[in-house]
XYZ file of C-alpha atoms in Angstrom:
395
model
C -5.899 -114.185 113.508
C -6.747 -115.133 117.272
C -8.958 -118.109 117.243
C -10.391 -119.414 120.742
C -11.129 -122.778 119.697
C -8.559 -126.242 119.975
C -7.687 -125.673 116.213
C -7.990 -128.228 115.130
C -10.588 -130.364 115.979
C -12.918 -132.120 113.338
C -16.284 -129.796 114.670
C -17.788 -126.180 113.196
C -16.155 -123.112 113.882
C -12.036 -124.636 113.902
C -13.796 -126.106 110.409
C -14.033 -122.873 110.006
C -11.321 -120.920 110.723
C -9.266 -123.580 108.747
C -10.851 -122.475 105.309
C -10.784 -119.173 106.388
C -7.030 -119.348 106.473
C -7.050 -121.279 103.584
C -9.074 -118.600 101.760
C -6.520 -116.350 102.333
C -3.057 -117.401 101.728
C -5.004 -118.580 98.660
C -5.573 -114.673 98.232
C -1.651 -114.474 99.086
C -2.033 -113.314 102.923
C 0.279 -114.975 106.078
C -1.407 -115.686 109.171
C -0.274 -116.380 112.428
C -2.594 -117.822 114.374
C -3.483 -117.671 117.527
C -5.355 -120.244 119.617
C -5.621 -123.000 122.333
C -3.212 -124.874 123.254
C -5.769 -127.954 122.029
C -6.085 -129.773 119.049
C -3.817 -130.498 115.899
C -1.050 -129.045 114.281
C -2.006 -127.819 110.604
C 0.149 -127.544 108.298
C -0.371 -124.464 105.413
C 2.271 -122.663 103.290
C 1.645 -119.270 104.716
C 0.248 -119.594 108.437
C 2.368 -119.941 112.222
C 0.786 -121.771 114.794
C 1.816 -120.389 117.748
C -0.598 -121.984 121.078
C -1.105 -119.993 124.662
C -0.238 -121.882 127.452
C -2.467 -124.761 128.557
C -3.877 -123.095 132.385
C -3.315 -126.883 135.849
C -5.388 -129.480 135.205
C -7.600 -128.403 131.863
C -6.548 -130.958 129.023
C -9.292 -130.344 126.688
C -12.104 -127.662 126.410
C -15.673 -128.559 125.524
C -18.027 -126.924 122.467
C -19.683 -123.447 124.118
C -19.297 -120.967 126.737
C -18.094 -122.275 130.574
C -16.150 -120.633 133.038
C -12.623 -123.049 131.875
C -13.098 -120.499 128.820
C -11.662 -117.670 131.626
C -7.875 -119.291 131.599
C -7.429 -120.096 128.532
C -8.419 -116.612 127.128
C -6.585 -114.848 129.813
C -3.259 -116.892 127.948
C -4.956 -116.532 124.767
C -4.759 -113.153 125.463
C -0.808 -112.679 126.313
C 0.086 -114.989 123.976
C -1.234 -112.639 121.222
C 0.571 -109.737 123.272
C 4.157 -111.545 123.066
C 3.082 -111.776 119.348
C 2.425 -108.714 118.377
C 5.249 -107.219 120.783
C 7.742 -108.731 118.019
C 6.297 -108.763 114.895
C 4.968 -105.964 113.199
C 1.490 -107.000 111.874
C -1.085 -105.381 108.731
C -4.653 -106.364 110.536
C -6.036 -108.352 113.717
C -9.356 -111.144 112.599
C -10.698 -112.867 115.190
C -13.016 -115.397 116.166
C -16.023 -115.638 119.188
C -15.257 -113.636 122.609
C -11.497 -113.572 121.366
C -12.950 -110.717 119.355
C -12.868 -108.722 122.472
C -8.943 -108.953 123.156
C -9.012 -108.178 118.975
C -10.534 -105.583 119.092
C -7.961 -104.050 122.298
C -4.847 -104.689 120.168
C -5.916 -103.088 116.700
C -7.317 -100.648 118.928
C -3.474 -100.557 120.416
C -1.953 -101.068 117.907
C -3.514 -98.562 115.182
C -4.254 -101.063 112.885
C -7.854 -102.262 111.454
C -9.733 -105.098 112.697
C -11.752 -107.959 111.018
C -14.254 -109.231 113.408
C -15.053 -113.294 112.184
C -18.593 -113.599 113.523
C -19.962 -117.075 113.787
C -22.495 -116.575 116.459
C -24.356 -114.070 118.895
C -22.344 -114.704 121.659
C -25.494 -113.654 124.358
C -27.874 -116.271 122.411
C -24.571 -118.665 122.323
C -25.107 -118.306 126.736
C -29.011 -119.829 126.156
C -28.377 -122.141 123.426
C -25.129 -123.884 125.108
C -27.664 -123.877 128.632
C -25.037 -121.634 130.154
C -26.376 -119.235 132.301
C -29.566 -117.190 132.484
C -28.490 -114.857 133.498
C -29.677 -111.511 132.771
C -26.310 -109.606 134.164
C -24.208 -112.296 132.065
C -26.035 -111.708 128.786
C -26.475 -107.686 129.516
C -21.610 -107.974 129.649
C -22.302 -111.065 126.420
C -24.551 -107.724 124.943
C -22.253 -105.055 125.806
C -19.323 -106.424 124.693
C -21.173 -107.882 120.845
C -21.526 -104.526 120.657
C -18.457 -103.017 121.436
C -16.896 -105.245 119.570
C -18.973 -104.510 116.519
C -18.446 -100.818 116.370
C -14.645 -100.618 116.794
C -13.746 -103.243 113.524
C -13.888 -101.970 110.406
C -15.357 -104.931 108.516
C -17.723 -107.450 110.021
C -17.792 -111.111 108.237
C -21.375 -112.916 109.035
C -21.822 -117.206 108.536
C -25.518 -116.453 107.761
C -28.080 -113.794 106.819
C -29.298 -113.389 110.177
C -26.876 -112.552 111.578
C -25.783 -109.703 109.277
C -29.268 -108.721 110.710
C -27.608 -108.907 114.051
C -25.014 -105.887 112.726
C -27.427 -103.496 111.279
C -28.554 -103.619 114.280
C -25.766 -102.270 115.634
C -24.537 -100.415 113.356
C -25.369 -99.912 109.869
C -22.782 -98.427 108.587
C -20.083 -100.979 109.625
C -19.258 -103.039 106.382
C -20.655 -107.388 106.791
C -19.765 -109.891 104.891
C -22.567 -112.560 104.271
C -19.612 -115.961 104.302
C -21.171 -118.961 104.583
C -19.139 -122.208 106.362
C -19.770 -124.183 102.671
C -16.570 -125.973 101.786
C -15.458 -125.679 106.077
C -18.256 -128.702 105.988
C -16.511 -131.933 104.333
C -15.761 -133.476 100.680
C -18.408 -134.166 98.787
C -19.319 -138.511 98.694
C -18.223 -140.221 96.202
C -20.241 -142.331 95.184
C -20.564 -146.444 96.184
C -18.463 -145.486 98.965
C -21.493 -146.280 101.970
C -21.102 -150.026 100.601
C -18.497 -150.237 102.493
C -19.977 -148.305 105.550
C -23.502 -150.110 105.184
C -20.720 -154.074 105.293
C -20.011 -152.520 108.658
C -22.707 -151.798 110.561
C -24.567 -154.384 109.209
C -27.210 -153.578 107.435
C -28.258 -155.031 103.834
C -27.668 -153.132 100.371
C -31.822 -152.523 101.430
C -31.568 -151.243 104.744
C -33.408 -148.148 104.610
C -31.074 -145.802 106.880
C -31.574 -142.475 107.888
C -28.399 -140.412 109.069
C -27.516 -137.456 112.101
C -24.005 -136.609 111.661
C -22.625 -133.694 113.662
C -21.730 -133.094 117.497
C -24.374 -134.353 120.057
C -25.098 -131.375 122.240
C -28.945 -129.779 123.281
C -29.984 -127.667 120.849
C -29.285 -130.540 117.468
C -32.521 -131.646 118.602
C -31.117 -135.553 119.197
C -34.368 -135.429 122.181
C -36.928 -134.295 118.885
C -35.261 -137.521 116.927
C -35.342 -140.486 118.824
C -39.488 -139.347 119.647
C -39.881 -139.112 115.504
C -37.997 -142.506 115.800
C -40.929 -144.131 117.700
C -44.032 -143.171 114.735
C -41.130 -144.281 111.595
C -40.618 -147.275 113.744
C -43.657 -148.281 113.756
C -44.201 -147.506 110.187
C -41.382 -148.937 108.454
C -39.764 -151.141 111.619
C -37.236 -152.297 108.550
C -35.602 -148.404 109.294
C -32.285 -147.880 111.062
C -31.607 -144.679 112.482
C -27.033 -143.896 111.908
C -25.589 -141.389 114.608
C -21.671 -139.872 113.960
C -20.975 -138.317 116.064
C -20.542 -136.947 119.577
C -17.670 -138.101 121.754
C -18.122 -140.804 124.137
C -19.909 -140.033 127.190
C -22.298 -137.766 125.315
C -22.574 -141.438 123.005
C -23.265 -143.027 126.986
C -25.687 -140.528 127.239
C -28.021 -140.906 123.939
C -28.090 -144.628 124.298
C -30.036 -144.322 127.455
C -32.180 -141.538 125.990
C -33.284 -143.419 122.901
C -33.412 -147.320 125.171
C -36.324 -144.449 126.827
C -37.565 -143.160 123.496
C -38.108 -147.394 122.465
C -36.025 -146.697 119.718
C -32.318 -148.179 120.860
C -33.509 -151.288 118.404
C -33.303 -149.498 115.569
C -30.082 -146.586 116.186
C -27.106 -147.424 115.274
C -24.015 -144.927 117.158
C -21.279 -145.148 114.593
C -19.206 -142.486 117.644
C -17.215 -139.581 116.575
C -16.370 -140.896 112.213
C -12.801 -139.067 111.172
C -14.394 -135.733 108.674
C -12.397 -138.053 105.187
C -14.808 -141.025 106.031
C -17.920 -138.730 106.682
C -19.032 -138.354 102.708
C -19.057 -142.292 102.163
C -21.211 -142.215 105.530
C -23.494 -139.833 103.580
C -23.615 -141.374 100.396
C -24.695 -144.997 102.489
C -28.104 -142.713 103.708
C -31.581 -142.553 102.273
C -31.892 -139.089 104.729
C -30.232 -137.334 106.314
C -32.047 -135.742 109.149
C -31.551 -132.196 110.701
C -33.205 -131.931 113.579
C -32.101 -128.671 115.388
C -34.603 -127.614 117.855
C -33.109 -124.334 118.540
C -30.831 -121.211 117.562
C -30.099 -119.357 114.474
C -26.910 -120.289 112.669
C -26.907 -122.669 109.996
C -25.730 -126.044 110.722
C -22.111 -126.812 109.009
C -23.904 -130.197 107.778
C -25.866 -128.396 106.088
C -23.732 -127.888 103.150
C -21.847 -130.737 102.344
C -25.418 -131.699 102.680
C -26.929 -130.456 100.008
C -23.667 -131.563 98.183
C -24.496 -135.624 98.704
C -27.709 -135.077 96.817
C -29.480 -137.057 99.303
C -32.742 -135.842 100.492
C -32.809 -133.270 103.529
C -35.683 -133.480 106.499
C -35.211 -130.456 108.701
C -36.677 -128.480 111.188
C -38.478 -125.096 109.352
C -36.594 -122.836 111.762
C -35.347 -119.873 110.884
C -31.320 -122.408 111.908
C -32.532 -123.784 107.959
C -34.106 -121.966 106.331
C -31.810 -119.241 105.577
C -29.978 -121.638 103.453
C -32.957 -124.239 102.602
C -36.851 -124.587 101.581
C -39.039 -126.945 99.862
C -37.834 -127.471 96.731
C -34.917 -128.300 98.100
C -35.850 -130.427 101.172
C -38.525 -131.438 103.290
C -38.877 -129.247 106.006
C -40.897 -130.116 109.035
C -42.464 -129.133 112.066
C -40.456 -129.341 115.181
C -42.424 -131.857 116.608
C -41.898 -135.332 117.513
C -45.043 -135.649 114.714
C -44.025 -133.152 111.995
C -40.503 -135.262 111.708
C -41.800 -138.009 111.651
C -44.099 -137.756 108.743
C -41.428 -135.750 106.877
C -38.734 -138.529 107.549
C -41.628 -140.854 105.813
C -42.625 -139.065 103.384
C -38.500 -138.987 102.379
C -39.107 -142.488 102.447
C -42.467 -143.439 100.349
C -42.220 -141.550 97.413
C -38.440 -142.176 96.080
C -38.659 -140.635 92.569
C -39.650 -137.236 94.712
C -37.097 -137.695 96.899
C -34.413 -137.930 94.655
C -36.409 -135.212 92.501
C -35.276 -132.920 96.144
C -31.948 -134.352 96.279
C -30.617 -133.524 92.946
C -32.018 -129.444 93.424
C -29.733 -129.476 95.864
C -27.357 -130.651 94.544
C -27.895 -127.874 92.088
C -28.255 -125.401 94.893
C -24.435 -126.015 96.534
C -22.903 -125.421 92.706
C -24.104 -122.745 91.787
C -24.763 -120.893 95.244
C -22.158 -122.507 97.643
C -18.657 -122.840 95.041
C -15.269 -122.445 96.481
C -15.036 -119.572 93.453
C -17.851 -117.574 95.924
C -15.769 -118.599 98.934
C -13.282 -117.087 97.679
C -14.458 -113.761 96.473
C -16.569 -113.268 99.337
C -13.188 -113.730 101.496
C -11.366 -111.117 98.357
C -14.075 -108.889 99.090
C -13.701 -108.416 103.442
C -10.075 -108.279 102.761
C -11.521 -105.486 100.595
C -13.250 -103.335 103.315
C -10.339 -104.569 105.529
C -7.429 -102.524 103.876
C -10.354 -99.285 103.330
C -10.257 -100.708 98.844
C -13.898 -101.873 98.805
C -17.045 -99.495 98.463
C -20.504 -100.756 100.530
C -22.071 -102.138 96.806
C -24.033 -104.827 97.412
C -22.373 -107.707 95.153
C -23.449 -111.426 94.599
C -25.936 -111.463 97.433
C -22.840 -109.682 100.057
C -23.411 -106.063 101.928
């Protein structure tokens, strides 16, 4: 398995990679993971970890495309080549841009390749505001097409990516495996009381919680703009943001001050994954103000399992999983998002009903048993044993 990310770090794709490995091990496979020289070591029976060399002066790597990834991916490729020259493998399983390395190695070895598609590579350029170069976008588009057409099976994390794959090659098997297990544990009832005490909130303080990264596409500017209107009608409300690197938190504090809501916004900073369930239990409303992109945010699956009402923008990034029965969907405007938060606070009975239906959806559609079944199907396609029929919503 080739993973061009810091492994392990508590964020999107590394979470997904961890649970892919966990499922493969549970199904009886062994995995040699080739990854970046950053992140915490992970101990799983059946997993061996191989880190590439760290380029000089590079101490960390951020989320999304960057020039720093060029020497890192070159080092990653060299490490992967060394592995295939010393070990005999049944398949190559690669993530993100590591798939380009993966298909070349698989072709060289004459073994099948699985592409784990967490996002559309050309779309990343705009999502992360990395470049507007048409030439670079064409290069990423060509690389994506090359990888998909030379993979035995493609795993996607949301329906929109499945459509992208079918638009490139309608024949290649595509297996939808949502990142539900990788989103984190469910909250324990009552655990949020300690969080409220730590933050200085009373039991009756309405808490609006955001969890996740502070990347531009997450829509924190929209959240701060909407907070002004919420504050005007409910001055007792507090917005808690759990996440963000220190420099991102500092920038977000300035943005909140400019929006005039710094007195009702609390920054909890990056929290260990095991603390997030208690934060969820402390909340009255969970928010996802994402304003761009099409992939379902990882947090949504954990939000669903919490049973707490969710307010999210009515965009494809959310509506592939959420609808009006399990969330408060709003227009992606400050006014619309504020109305959604105020509606969830104004009618606790409806909010509880929405949260209950959300938890029931998570239990029915995003269980680990189904995740494992879809991983088994992807492996069957990889070995050539699966049919192309649709089963349980999986193509």
